[in-house]
PDB file of C-alpha atoms in Angstrom:
ATOM      1  CA  MET A   1      -0.188   0.009   0.133  1.00  0.00           C
ATOM      2  CA  GLY A   2       1.620   3.395  -0.913  1.00  0.00           C
ATOM      3  CA  GLY A   3       2.404   5.459  -3.951  1.00  0.00           C
ATOM      4  CA  VAL A   4       5.024   5.455  -6.524  1.00  0.00           C
ATOM      5  CA  LYS A   5       7.338   7.952  -7.257  1.00  0.00           C
ATOM      6  CA  LYS A   6       8.086   8.913 -10.497  1.00  0.00           C
ATOM      7  CA  ASN A   7      10.732   7.092 -12.665  1.00  0.00           C
ATOM      8  CA  ASP A   8      10.448   4.545  -9.480  1.00  0.00           C
ATOM      9  CA  LYS A   9       9.842   1.091  -9.572  1.00  0.00           C
ATOM     10  CA  ARG A  10       6.717  -0.251  -9.207  1.00  0.00           C
ATOM     11  CA  GLY A  11       4.991  -3.328  -7.410  1.00  0.00           C
ATOM     12  CA  ARG A  12       6.090  -5.596  -4.342  1.00  0.00           C
ATOM     13  CA  GLY A  13       9.639  -3.898  -4.052  1.00  0.00           C
ATOM     14  CA  ALA A  14       8.757  -0.374  -4.595  1.00  0.00           C
ATOM     15  CA  THR A  15      10.182   2.423  -1.566  1.00  0.00           C
ATOM     16  CA  GLY A  16       7.244   3.498   0.558  1.00  0.00           C
ATOM     17  CA  LYS A  17       5.297   0.141   0.430  1.00  0.00           C
ATOM     18  CA  ILE A  18       3.540  -1.288   3.180  1.00  0.00           C
ATOM     19  CA  PRO A  19       3.183  -5.256   2.634  1.00  0.00           C
ATOM     20  CA  PHE A  20       0.339  -6.428   2.694  1.00  0.00           C
ATOM     21  CA  LEU A  21      -1.753 -10.228   1.344  1.00  0.00           C
ATOM     22  CA  ALA A  22      -5.024  -9.996  -0.083  1.00  0.00           C
ATOM     23  CA  ALA A  23      -7.228 -13.129  -0.769  1.00  0.00           C
ATOM     24  CA  VAL A  24     -10.631 -13.499  -2.135  1.00  0.00           C
ATOM     25  CA  SER A  25     -13.146 -16.347  -2.244  1.00  0.00           C
ATOM     26  CA  ARG A  26     -15.387 -16.627  -5.042  1.00  0.00           C
ATOM     27  CA  ASN A  27     -18.692 -18.883  -5.204  1.00  0.00           C
ATOM     28  CA  ASP A  28     -19.210 -21.182  -8.344  1.00  0.00           C
ATOM     29  CA  LYS A  29     -20.045 -18.493 -10.915  1.00  0.00           C
ATOM     30  CA  GLY A  30     -16.917 -16.676  -9.884  1.00  0.00           C
ATOM     31  CA  HIS A  31     -18.188 -13.832  -7.625  1.00  0.00           C
ATOM     32  CA  PRO A  32     -16.591 -12.947  -4.813  1.00  0.00           C
ATOM     33  CA  ILE A  33     -18.245 -13.649  -1.432  1.00  0.00           C
ATOM     34  CA  HIS A  34     -15.703 -12.831   0.998  1.00  0.00           C
ATOM     35  CA  MET A  35     -12.311 -11.480   1.502  1.00  0.00           C
ATOM     36  CA  ARG A  36      -9.145 -10.594   3.518  1.00  0.00           C
ATOM     37  CA  MET A  37      -6.442  -8.157   3.514  1.00  0.00           C
ATOM     38  CA  SER A  38      -3.519  -8.247   6.380  1.00  0.00           C
ATOM     39  CA  LYS A  39      -0.962  -6.378   6.741  1.00  0.00           C
ATOM     40  CA  VAL A  40       2.648  -8.854   6.937  1.00  0.00           C
ATOM     41  CA  GLU A  41       6.118  -8.162   8.168  1.00  0.00           C
ATOM     42  CA  SER A  42       7.748  -9.034   4.758  1.00  0.00           C
ATOM     43  CA  PHE A  43       6.730 -10.605   1.660  1.00  0.00           C
ATOM     44  CA  THR A  44       8.970 -14.100   2.477  1.00  0.00           C
ATOM     45  CA  SER A  45       8.196 -17.443   2.511  1.00  0.00           C
ATOM     46  CA  ASP A  46       7.945 -17.900   6.109  1.00  0.00           C
ATOM     47  CA  GLU A  47       5.603 -14.823   6.701  1.00  0.00           C
ATOM     48  CA  ILE A  48       3.176 -16.096   3.456  1.00  0.00           C
ATOM     49  CA  ILE A  49       2.709 -19.464   4.927  1.00  0.00           C
ATOM     50  CA  ARG A  50       2.465 -18.047   8.705  1.00  0.00           C
ATOM     51  CA  TRP A  51      -0.438 -15.866   7.223  1.00  0.00           C
ATOM     52  CA  SER A  52      -1.648 -18.790   5.123  1.00  0.00           C
ATOM     53  CA  LEU A  53      -1.922 -21.197   7.929  1.00  0.00           C
ATOM     54  CA  LYS A  54      -3.821 -18.446  10.311  1.00  0.00           C
ATOM     55  CA  HIS A  55      -6.486 -17.222   7.430  1.00  0.00           C
ATOM     56  CA  LEU A  56      -6.903 -20.125   4.738  1.00  0.00           C
ATOM     57  CA  ASP A  57      -8.938 -23.341   4.930  1.00  0.00           C
ATOM     58  CA  ASP A  58      -6.442 -26.409   4.451  1.00  0.00           C
ATOM     59  CA  ARG A  59      -8.968 -27.644   1.955  1.00  0.00           C
ATOM     60  CA  CYS A  60      -9.311 -24.850  -0.532  1.00  0.00           C
ATOM     61  CA  SER A  61      -7.828 -24.079  -3.807  1.00  0.00           C
ATOM     62  CA  VAL A  62      -5.332 -20.950  -3.846  1.00  0.00           C
ATOM     63  CA  ILE A  63      -3.900 -19.240  -7.476  1.00  0.00           C
ATOM     64  CA  THR A  64      -1.418 -16.786  -7.159  1.00  0.00           C
ATOM     65  CA  ASP A  65       0.953 -15.003  -9.294  1.00  0.00           C
ATOM     66  CA  GLY A  66       4.186 -16.458  -9.891  1.00  0.00           C
ATOM     67  CA  PHE A  67       5.990 -14.773  -6.977  1.00  0.00           C
ATOM     68  CA  ARG A  68       8.220 -17.250  -5.202  1.00  0.00           C
ATOM     69  CA  PRO A  69       7.512 -16.737  -1.889  1.00  0.00           C
ATOM     70  CA  PHE A  70       3.736 -17.959  -2.419  1.00  0.00           C
ATOM     71  CA  SER A  71       5.382 -21.499  -3.453  1.00  0.00           C
ATOM     72  CA  GLY A  72       4.986 -22.346   0.124  1.00  0.00           C
ATOM     73  CA  ILE A  73       1.363 -22.058   0.292  1.00  0.00           C
ATOM     74  CA  CYS A  74       1.252 -25.702  -1.289  1.00  0.00           C
ATOM     75  CA  ASP A  75       2.216 -27.056   1.925  1.00  0.00           C
ATOM     76  CA  VAL A  76      -0.352 -25.714   3.466  1.00  0.00           C
ATOM     77  CA  VAL A  77      -3.716 -26.306   1.189  1.00  0.00           C
ATOM     78  CA  ASP A  78      -4.873 -29.200  -1.219  1.00  0.00           C
ATOM     79  CA  MET A  79      -4.200 -27.209  -4.045  1.00  0.00           C
ATOM     80  CA  HIS A  80      -2.013 -24.161  -4.919  1.00  0.00           C
ATOM     81  CA  HIS A  81      -1.471 -23.148  -8.615  1.00  0.00           C
ATOM     82  CA  SER A  82       0.911 -20.405  -9.634  1.00  0.00           C
ATOM     83  CA  ILE A  83       0.938 -18.212 -12.885  1.00  0.00           C
ATOM     84  CA  THR A  84       3.267 -16.319 -14.308  1.00  0.00           C
ATOM     85  CA  THR A  85       1.918 -12.708 -14.624  1.00  0.00           C
ATOM     86  CA  GLU A  86       4.725 -11.039 -16.689  1.00  0.00           C
ATOM     87  CA  GLY A  87       3.393  -7.647 -18.340  1.00  0.00           C
ATOM     88  CA  ILE A  88       0.420  -7.929 -15.738  1.00  0.00           C
ATOM     89  CA  TYR A  89       0.123  -3.991 -15.778  1.00  0.00           C
ATOM     90  CA  LYS A  90       0.078  -3.830 -19.727  1.00  0.00           C
ATOM     91  CA  THR A  91      -2.462  -6.817 -19.816  1.00  0.00           C
ATOM     92  CA  PRO A  92      -3.692  -7.800 -16.472  1.00  0.00           C
ATOM     93  CA  ASP A  93      -5.222 -11.244 -16.458  1.00  0.00           C
ATOM     94  CA  LYS A  94      -8.942 -10.602 -15.692  1.00  0.00           C
ATOM     95  CA  LYS A  95      -9.670 -14.543 -15.662  1.00  0.00           C
ATOM     96  CA  PHE A  96      -7.587 -15.347 -12.110  1.00  0.00           C
ATOM     97  CA  PHE A  97      -7.032 -11.915 -10.861  1.00  0.00           C
ATOM     98  CA  HIS A  98      -9.655  -9.663 -11.620  1.00  0.00           C
ATOM     99  CA  TRP A  99     -11.377  -9.765  -8.300  1.00  0.00           C
ATOM    100  CA  VAL A 100      -8.555  -9.771  -6.049  1.00  0.00           C
ATOM    101  CA  ASN A 101      -7.321  -6.552  -8.322  1.00  0.00           C
ATOM    102  CA  THR A 102     -10.673  -5.025  -7.883  1.00  0.00           C
ATOM    103  CA  MET A 103     -10.432  -5.359  -4.326  1.00  0.00           C
ATOM    104  CA  ILE A 104      -7.118  -3.854  -3.703  1.00  0.00           C
ATOM    105  CA  GLY A 105      -7.630  -1.222  -6.002  1.00  0.00           C
ATOM    106  CA  ASN A 106     -11.303  -0.281  -4.098  1.00  0.00           C
ATOM    107  CA  VAL A 107      -9.816  -0.397  -0.762  1.00  0.00           C
ATOM    108  CA  LYS A 108      -6.870   2.344  -2.066  1.00  0.00           C
ATOM    109  CA  ARG A 109      -9.970   4.178  -3.047  1.00  0.00           C
ATOM    110  CA  SER A 110     -12.168   3.541   0.044  1.00  0.00           C
ATOM    111  CA  ILE A 111      -8.994   4.913   2.176  1.00  0.00           C
ATOM    112  CA  HIS A 112      -7.611   7.665   0.060  1.00  0.00           C
ATOM    113  CA  GLY A 113     -11.337   9.035  -0.128  1.00  0.00           C
ATOM    114  CA  THR A 114     -11.895   8.468   3.530  1.00  0.00           C
ATOM    115  CA  TYR A 115      -8.905   9.707   5.302  1.00  0.00           C
ATOM    116  CA  HIS A 116      -6.907  12.651   5.191  1.00  0.00           C
ATOM    117  CA  SER A 117      -3.660  10.745   6.307  1.00  0.00           C
ATOM    118  CA  ILE A 118      -2.393   7.390   5.777  1.00  0.00           C
ATOM    119  CA  SER A 119      -0.378   5.603   8.393  1.00  0.00           C
ATOM    120  CA  SER A 120       1.534   2.697   8.231  1.00  0.00           C
ATOM    121  CA  LYS A 121       1.011   1.977  11.743  1.00  0.00           C
ATOM    122  CA  HIS A 122      -3.284   2.018  11.448  1.00  0.00           C
ATOM    123  CA  LEU A 123      -3.184   0.054   8.339  1.00  0.00           C
ATOM    124  CA  PRO A 124      -4.547  -3.091   9.497  1.00  0.00           C
ATOM    125  CA  ARG A 125      -7.290  -1.248  11.137  1.00  0.00           C
ATOM    126  CA  TYR A 126      -8.181   0.504   7.512  1.00  0.00           C
ATOM    127  CA  LEU A 127      -7.837  -3.250   6.079  1.00  0.00           C
ATOM    128  CA  GLY A 128      -9.639  -4.745   8.780  1.00  0.00           C
ATOM    129  CA  GLU A 129     -12.541  -2.043   8.491  1.00  0.00           C
ATOM    130  CA  PHE A 130     -13.183  -2.519   4.462  1.00  0.00           C
ATOM    131  CA  SER A 131     -12.487  -6.348   4.705  1.00  0.00           C
ATOM    132  CA  PHE A 132     -15.351  -6.401   7.388  1.00  0.00           C
ATOM    133  CA  ARG A 133     -18.062  -4.326   5.454  1.00  0.00           C
ATOM    134  CA  PHE A 134     -17.155  -6.009   2.733  1.00  0.00           C
ATOM    135  CA  ASN A 135     -17.548  -9.416   4.285  1.00  0.00           C
ATOM    136  CA  ASN A 136     -21.023  -8.179   5.768  1.00  0.00           C
ATOM    137  CA  ARG A 137     -22.690  -6.444   2.621  1.00  0.00           C
ATOM    138  CA  PHE A 138     -25.514  -9.358   2.573  1.00  0.00           C
ATOM    139  CA  GLN A 139     -26.381  -8.471   6.193  1.00  0.00           C
ATOM    140  CA  MET A 140     -26.806  -4.812   6.759  1.00  0.00           C
ATOM    141  CA  ALA A 141     -29.796  -5.099   8.541  1.00  0.00           C
ATOM    142  CA  SER A 142     -28.159  -7.262  11.343  1.00  0.00           C
ATOM    143  CA  MET A 143     -24.950  -5.387  10.980  1.00  0.00           C
ATOM    144  CA  ILE A 144     -26.299  -2.635  13.703  1.00  0.00           C
ATOM    145  CA  GLU A 145     -27.886  -5.689  16.117  1.00  0.00           C
ATOM    146  CA  VAL A 146     -23.816  -7.397  15.975  1.00  0.00           C
ATOM    147  CA  PHE A 147     -22.466  -3.979  17.256  1.00  0.00           C
ATOM    148  CA  ILE A 148     -24.692  -3.380  19.692  1.00  0.00           C
ATOM    149  CA  LYS A 149     -24.076  -6.797  21.314  1.00  0.00           C
ATOM    150  CA  HIS A 150     -20.507  -6.259  21.216  1.00  0.00           C
ATOM    151  CA  THR A 151     -20.726  -3.058  22.615  1.00  0.00           C
ATOM    152  CA  VAL A 152     -22.758  -4.332  25.697  1.00  0.00           C
ATOM    153  CA  PHE A 153     -20.833  -7.727  25.864  1.00  0.00           C
ATOM    154  CA  ILE A 154     -17.066  -6.564  25.639  1.00  0.00           C
ATOM    155  CA  LYS A 155     -15.492  -6.265  28.479  1.00  0.00           C
ATOM    156  CA  PRO A 156     -13.987  -2.559  29.355  1.00  0.00           C
ATOM    157  CA  LEU A 157     -10.813  -1.875  28.039  1.00  0.00           C
ATOM    158  CA  PRO A 158      -8.379   0.643  28.962  1.00  0.00           C
ATOM    159  CA  ARG A 159      -7.600   3.279  26.529  1.00  0.00           C
ATOM    160  CA  HIS A 160      -3.933   2.004  24.937  1.00  0.00           C
ATOM    161  CA  LYS A 161      -5.442  -1.531  24.588  1.00  0.00           C
ATOM    162  CA  LEU A 162      -8.418   0.013  22.573  1.00  0.00           C
ATOM    163  CA  LYS A 163      -6.192   1.990  20.228  1.00  0.00           C
ATOM    164  CA  LEU A 164      -4.595  -1.526  19.652  1.00  0.00           C
ATOM    165  CA  ALA A 165      -4.748  -2.806  16.456  1.00  0.00           C
ATOM    166  CA  GLU A 166      -3.873  -6.363  14.957  1.00  0.00           C
ATOM    167  CA  GLU A 167      -0.273  -5.646  14.055  1.00  0.00           C
ATOM    168  CA  TRP A 168       0.962  -8.486  11.613  1.00  0.00           C
ATOM    169  CA  GLY A 169      -1.965 -10.243   9.675  1.00  0.00           C
TER     170      GLY A 169
END
């Protein structure tokens, strides 16, 4: 997450970027149902495996781009397909990465359109808020009820703990 300076590198290795992982589950018709976006410490195999163990069902099928650290996912899930995406910025592969690319674009636009300043420290909150709204979009009527239940039944917390966010997905 973050901007690209003019004449600077694009993508994962660009300076000023905050690493995060995104996953989108689709239904039989290929439409997105749920998503997960989490800030990660770095784009290493160990970090991606740790994230996968926490957030992916071991029976799911995962399609990733050809980024080498994603190769460890095959130890976590039943099926892992890696697709090389050279030239993805010129001709994006809409078949496999359309929804995850759409979600990343939507969350960037949502963050930039809502907040005056974007902090790396608060990125887990931004991503969590967007994911929660997306994942609960079919239960809009019950969302208020869920918030009220959480408000009533949650134990009191000191302010410093209340402000904490999940640091690494």
